[in-house]
Amino acid sequence: GNEYYYSKNNCIISKLEPTKLVAGCNTSVIPNFITTICNHAFSDCVSLGQITIPDSVTSIGYSAFYGCTSLTQITIPDSVTSIDDHAFYECTSLTQITIPDSVTSIGEWAFADCTSLTSITIPDSVTSIGDNAFSGCTSLTSVEFENINGWRVKTYSYPTATTGTAVTVKDGSTAQNKQDNANLLKATYRTYYWARFD
């Protein structure tokens, strides 16, 4: 047998780090002892229609579900604290995603080009949204922020600075406010990211 990896539930798992899912496929069932979905684990699994992420998972890696063009919805459990860069990039059939209030950061390009995504709620726990996180989300017309205060757009050149350009985030009381928030979020451009300072 292979000394580095083994297979379970149609998933490739590291023998050296047995809580890490290295690769999956269209028929994978993620075991409930996995804590990390590794970089590129499900990249380009174009027939993956749905998958359950167990609440043992704490991190979703770089490009983990990149190009899963048949994935229609996904629920991220409230054990996850970070969504890495490009995690759901070009999941073009994804219509809804629930971000739990355990997540503190959304990586750059995390949901870019998710062209079927119509609405999203940014929980109070999120204090950083990477550049282009929602760019190309052409159907996104409703964004609600649980905390509308203290948001600024900052550049990666000065990540430790508390300065930046203040962003006026609107409350979710009207459809127009949510539309305005969506437009703002989709317009966050290269090398700039959102950060919240309470």
GROMACS .gro file of C-alpha atoms in nm:
model
  198
    1GLY     CA    1   0.000   0.000   0.000
    2ASN     CA    2   0.086   0.365  -0.022
    3GLU     CA    3   0.288   0.483   0.279
    4TYR     CA    4   0.170   0.845   0.253
    5TYR     CA    5  -0.203   0.832   0.172
    6TYR     CA    6  -0.507   0.613   0.214
    7SER     CA    7  -0.862   0.620   0.082
    8LYS     CA    8  -1.184   0.648   0.282
    9ASN     CA    9  -1.534   0.742   0.157
   10ASN     CA   10  -1.380   0.818  -0.183
   11CYS     CA   11  -1.145   1.070  -0.025
   12ILE     CA   12  -0.764   1.066  -0.022
   13ILE     CA   13  -0.638   1.125   0.332
   14SER     CA   14  -0.285   1.186   0.454
   15LYS     CA   15  -0.137   0.909   0.669
   16LEU     CA   16   0.116   1.153   0.811
   17GLU     CA   17  -0.151   1.411   0.901
   18PRO     CA   18  -0.466   1.199   0.930
   19THR     CA   19  -0.708   1.489   0.981
   20LYS     CA   20  -0.625   1.637   0.639
   21LEU     CA   21  -0.833   1.558   0.330
   22VAL     CA   22  -0.589   1.582   0.040
   23ALA     CA   23  -0.820   1.508  -0.254
   24GLY     CA   24  -1.183   1.428  -0.321
   25CYS     CA   25  -1.406   1.348  -0.614
   26ASN     CA   26  -1.767   1.372  -0.729
   27THR     CA   27  -1.878   1.088  -0.498
   28SER     CA   28  -1.679   1.180  -0.187
   29VAL     CA   29  -1.830   1.183   0.161
   30ILE     CA   30  -1.606   1.384   0.392
   31PRO     CA   31  -1.534   1.180   0.710
   32ASN     CA   32  -1.624   1.349   1.039
   33PHE     CA   33  -1.269   1.344   1.173
   34ILE     CA   34  -1.133   1.573   0.900
   35THR     CA   35  -1.028   1.920   1.022
   36THR     CA   36  -0.867   2.055   0.704
   37ILE     CA   37  -0.986   2.042   0.344
   38CYS     CA   38  -0.650   2.090   0.175
   39ASN     CA   39  -0.557   2.319  -0.111
   40HIS     CA   40  -0.714   2.211  -0.443
   41ALA     CA   41  -0.882   1.909  -0.276
   42PHE     CA   42  -1.191   1.923  -0.498
   43SER     CA   43  -1.064   2.154  -0.773
   44ASP     CA   44  -1.239   2.101  -1.106
   45CYS     CA   45  -1.471   1.826  -0.978
   46VAL     CA   46  -1.718   1.945  -1.238
   47SER     CA   47  -1.986   1.684  -1.157
   48LEU     CA   48  -1.989   1.748  -0.780
   49GLY     CA   49  -2.347   1.862  -0.719
   50GLN     CA   50  -2.352   1.878  -0.340
   51ILE     CA   51  -2.133   1.793  -0.046
   52THR     CA   52  -2.167   1.807   0.330
   53ILE     CA   53  -1.881   1.960   0.523
   54PRO     CA   54  -1.880   1.800   0.871
   55ASP     CA   55  -1.849   2.016   1.180
   56SER     CA   56  -1.504   1.875   1.251
   57VAL     CA   57  -1.365   2.095   0.971
   58THR     CA   58  -1.198   2.420   1.082
   59SER     CA   59  -1.036   2.538   0.758
   60ILE     CA   60  -1.116   2.528   0.387
   61GLY     CA   61  -0.798   2.553   0.185
   62TYR     CA   62  -0.681   2.750  -0.117
   63SER     CA   63  -0.887   2.665  -0.427
   64ALA     CA   64  -1.047   2.376  -0.234
   65PHE     CA   65  -1.364   2.381  -0.447
   66TYR     CA   66  -1.231   2.586  -0.738
   67GLY     CA   67  -1.421   2.522  -1.062
   68CYS     CA   68  -1.685   2.290  -0.912
   69THR     CA   69  -1.930   2.412  -1.173
   70SER     CA   70  -2.217   2.179  -1.076
   71LEU     CA   71  -2.212   2.261  -0.704
   72THR     CA   72  -2.546   2.428  -0.627
   73GLN     CA   73  -2.533   2.490  -0.254
   74ILE     CA   74  -2.306   2.435   0.040
   75THR     CA   75  -2.337   2.487   0.413
   76ILE     CA   76  -2.019   2.576   0.595
   77PRO     CA   77  -2.034   2.448   0.955
   78ASP     CA   78  -1.977   2.681   1.249
   79SER     CA   79  -1.647   2.509   1.324
   80VAL     CA   80  -1.483   2.681   1.026
   81THR     CA   81  -1.287   2.998   1.107
   82SER     CA   82  -1.139   3.086   0.770
   83ILE     CA   83  -1.227   3.050   0.402
   84ASP     CA   84  -0.903   3.059   0.207
   85ASP     CA   85  -0.827   3.238  -0.119
   86HIS     CA   86  -1.006   3.107  -0.431
   87ALA     CA   87  -1.192   2.848  -0.215
   88PHE     CA   88  -1.514   2.858  -0.422
   89TYR     CA   89  -1.387   3.046  -0.726
   90GLU     CA   90  -1.590   2.977  -1.042
   91CYS     CA   91  -1.854   2.764  -0.871
   92THR     CA   92  -2.090   2.892  -1.136
   93SER     CA   93  -2.400   2.696  -1.025
   94LEU     CA   94  -2.375   2.794  -0.658
   95THR     CA   95  -2.699   2.974  -0.573
   96GLN     CA   96  -2.664   2.996  -0.197
   97ILE     CA   97  -2.397   2.971   0.066
   98THR     CA   98  -2.426   3.007   0.441
   99ILE     CA   99  -2.127   3.165   0.612
  100PRO     CA  100  -2.140   3.085   0.986
  101ASP     CA  101  -2.060   3.334   1.259
  102SER     CA  102  -1.738   3.147   1.339
  103VAL     CA  103  -1.568   3.271   1.020
  104THR     CA  104  -1.340   3.571   1.075
  105SER     CA  105  -1.186   3.605   0.730
  106ILE     CA  106  -1.294   3.550   0.370
  107GLY     CA  107  -0.997   3.510   0.136
  108GLU     CA  108  -0.929   3.694  -0.188
  109TRP     CA  109  -1.125   3.565  -0.488
  110ALA     CA  110  -1.303   3.325  -0.247
  111PHE     CA  111  -1.640   3.346  -0.428
  112ALA     CA  112  -1.532   3.524  -0.746
  113ASP     CA  113  -1.725   3.436  -1.062
  114CYS     CA  114  -1.997   3.252  -0.870
  115THR     CA  115  -2.234   3.382  -1.132
  116SER     CA  116  -2.550   3.219  -0.989
  117LEU     CA  117  -2.506   3.347  -0.632
  118THR     CA  118  -2.794   3.589  -0.559
  119SER     CA  119  -2.761   3.680  -0.191
  120ILE     CA  120  -2.527   3.647   0.102
  121THR     CA  121  -2.507   3.752   0.466
  122ILE     CA  122  -2.172   3.862   0.609
  123PRO     CA  123  -2.179   3.761   0.976
  124ASP     CA  124  -2.068   3.984   1.261
  125SER     CA  125  -1.760   3.766   1.316
  126VAL     CA  126  -1.604   3.856   0.977
  127THR     CA  127  -1.346   4.132   1.006
  128SER     CA  128  -1.160   4.083   0.677
  129ILE     CA  129  -1.278   4.030   0.318
  130GLY     CA  130  -1.004   3.974   0.060
  131ASP     CA  131  -0.974   4.155  -0.270
  132ASN     CA  132  -1.205   4.039  -0.548
  133ALA     CA  133  -1.380   3.802  -0.303
  134PHE     CA  134  -1.713   3.855  -0.484
  135SER     CA  135  -1.599   3.998  -0.817
  136GLY     CA  136  -1.778   3.861  -1.119
  137CYS     CA  137  -2.079   3.755  -0.909
  138THR     CA  138  -2.312   3.898  -1.171
  139SER     CA  139  -2.635   3.775  -1.005
  140LEU     CA  140  -2.546   3.899  -0.656
  141THR     CA  141  -2.805   4.164  -0.574
  142SER     CA  142  -2.852   4.126  -0.198
  143VAL     CA  143  -2.581   4.153   0.066
  144GLU     CA  144  -2.656   4.199   0.434
  145PHE     CA  145  -2.387   4.279   0.690
  146GLU     CA  146  -2.468   4.181   1.048
  147ASN     CA  147  -2.229   4.456   1.158
  148ILE     CA  148  -2.230   4.766   0.939
  149ASN     CA  149  -1.984   4.971   1.147
  150GLY     CA  150  -1.613   5.035   1.110
  151TRP     CA  151  -1.553   4.894   0.759
  152ARG     CA  152  -1.261   5.030   0.561
  153VAL     CA  153  -1.097   4.945   0.231
  154LYS     CA  154  -0.724   4.896   0.277
  155THR     CA  155  -0.430   4.805   0.059
  156TYR     CA  156  -0.215   4.494   0.108
  157SER     CA  157   0.089   4.722   0.093
  158TYR     CA  158   0.008   4.847   0.444
  159PRO     CA  159  -0.177   4.557   0.608
  160THR     CA  160  -0.097   4.663   0.965
  161ALA     CA  161  -0.217   5.020   0.928
  162THR     CA  162  -0.550   5.108   1.086
  163THR     CA  163  -0.612   5.368   0.820
  164GLY     CA  164  -0.785   5.312   0.491
  165THR     CA  165  -1.084   5.450   0.310
  166ALA     CA  166  -1.406   5.431   0.508
  167VAL     CA  167  -1.684   5.229   0.342
  168THR     CA  168  -2.047   5.318   0.404
  169VAL     CA  169  -2.221   4.986   0.460
  170LYS     CA  170  -2.600   5.012   0.481
  171ASP     CA  171  -2.831   4.821   0.709
  172GLY     CA  172  -3.040   4.541   0.564
  173SER     CA  173  -3.376   4.712   0.617
  174THR     CA  174  -3.454   4.754   0.246
  175ALA     CA  175  -3.386   4.568  -0.077
  176GLN     CA  176  -3.219   4.881  -0.214
  177ASN     CA  177  -2.974   4.891   0.078
  178LYS     CA  178  -2.883   4.526   0.018
  179GLN     CA  179  -2.840   4.599  -0.352
  180ASP     CA  180  -2.610   4.894  -0.271
  181ASN     CA  181  -2.403   4.671  -0.042
  182ALA     CA  182  -2.377   4.409  -0.316
  183ASN     CA  183  -2.255   4.667  -0.564
  184LEU     CA  184  -1.994   4.791  -0.318
  185LEU     CA  185  -1.870   4.442  -0.238
  186LYS     CA  186  -1.846   4.338  -0.604
  187ALA     CA  187  -1.641   4.648  -0.678
  188THR     CA  188  -1.357   4.570  -0.433
  189TYR     CA  189  -1.063   4.557  -0.668
  190ARG     CA  190  -0.715   4.415  -0.698
  191THR     CA  191  -0.469   4.465  -0.405
  192TYR     CA  192  -0.740   4.622  -0.188
  193TYR     CA  193  -0.939   4.442   0.076
  194TRP     CA  194  -1.207   4.516   0.334
  195ALA     CA  195  -1.128   4.525   0.705
  196ARG     CA  196  -1.347   4.615   1.000
  197PHE     CA  197  -1.227   4.812   1.300
  198ASP     CA  198  -1.470   4.835   1.590
   0.00000   0.00000   0.00000
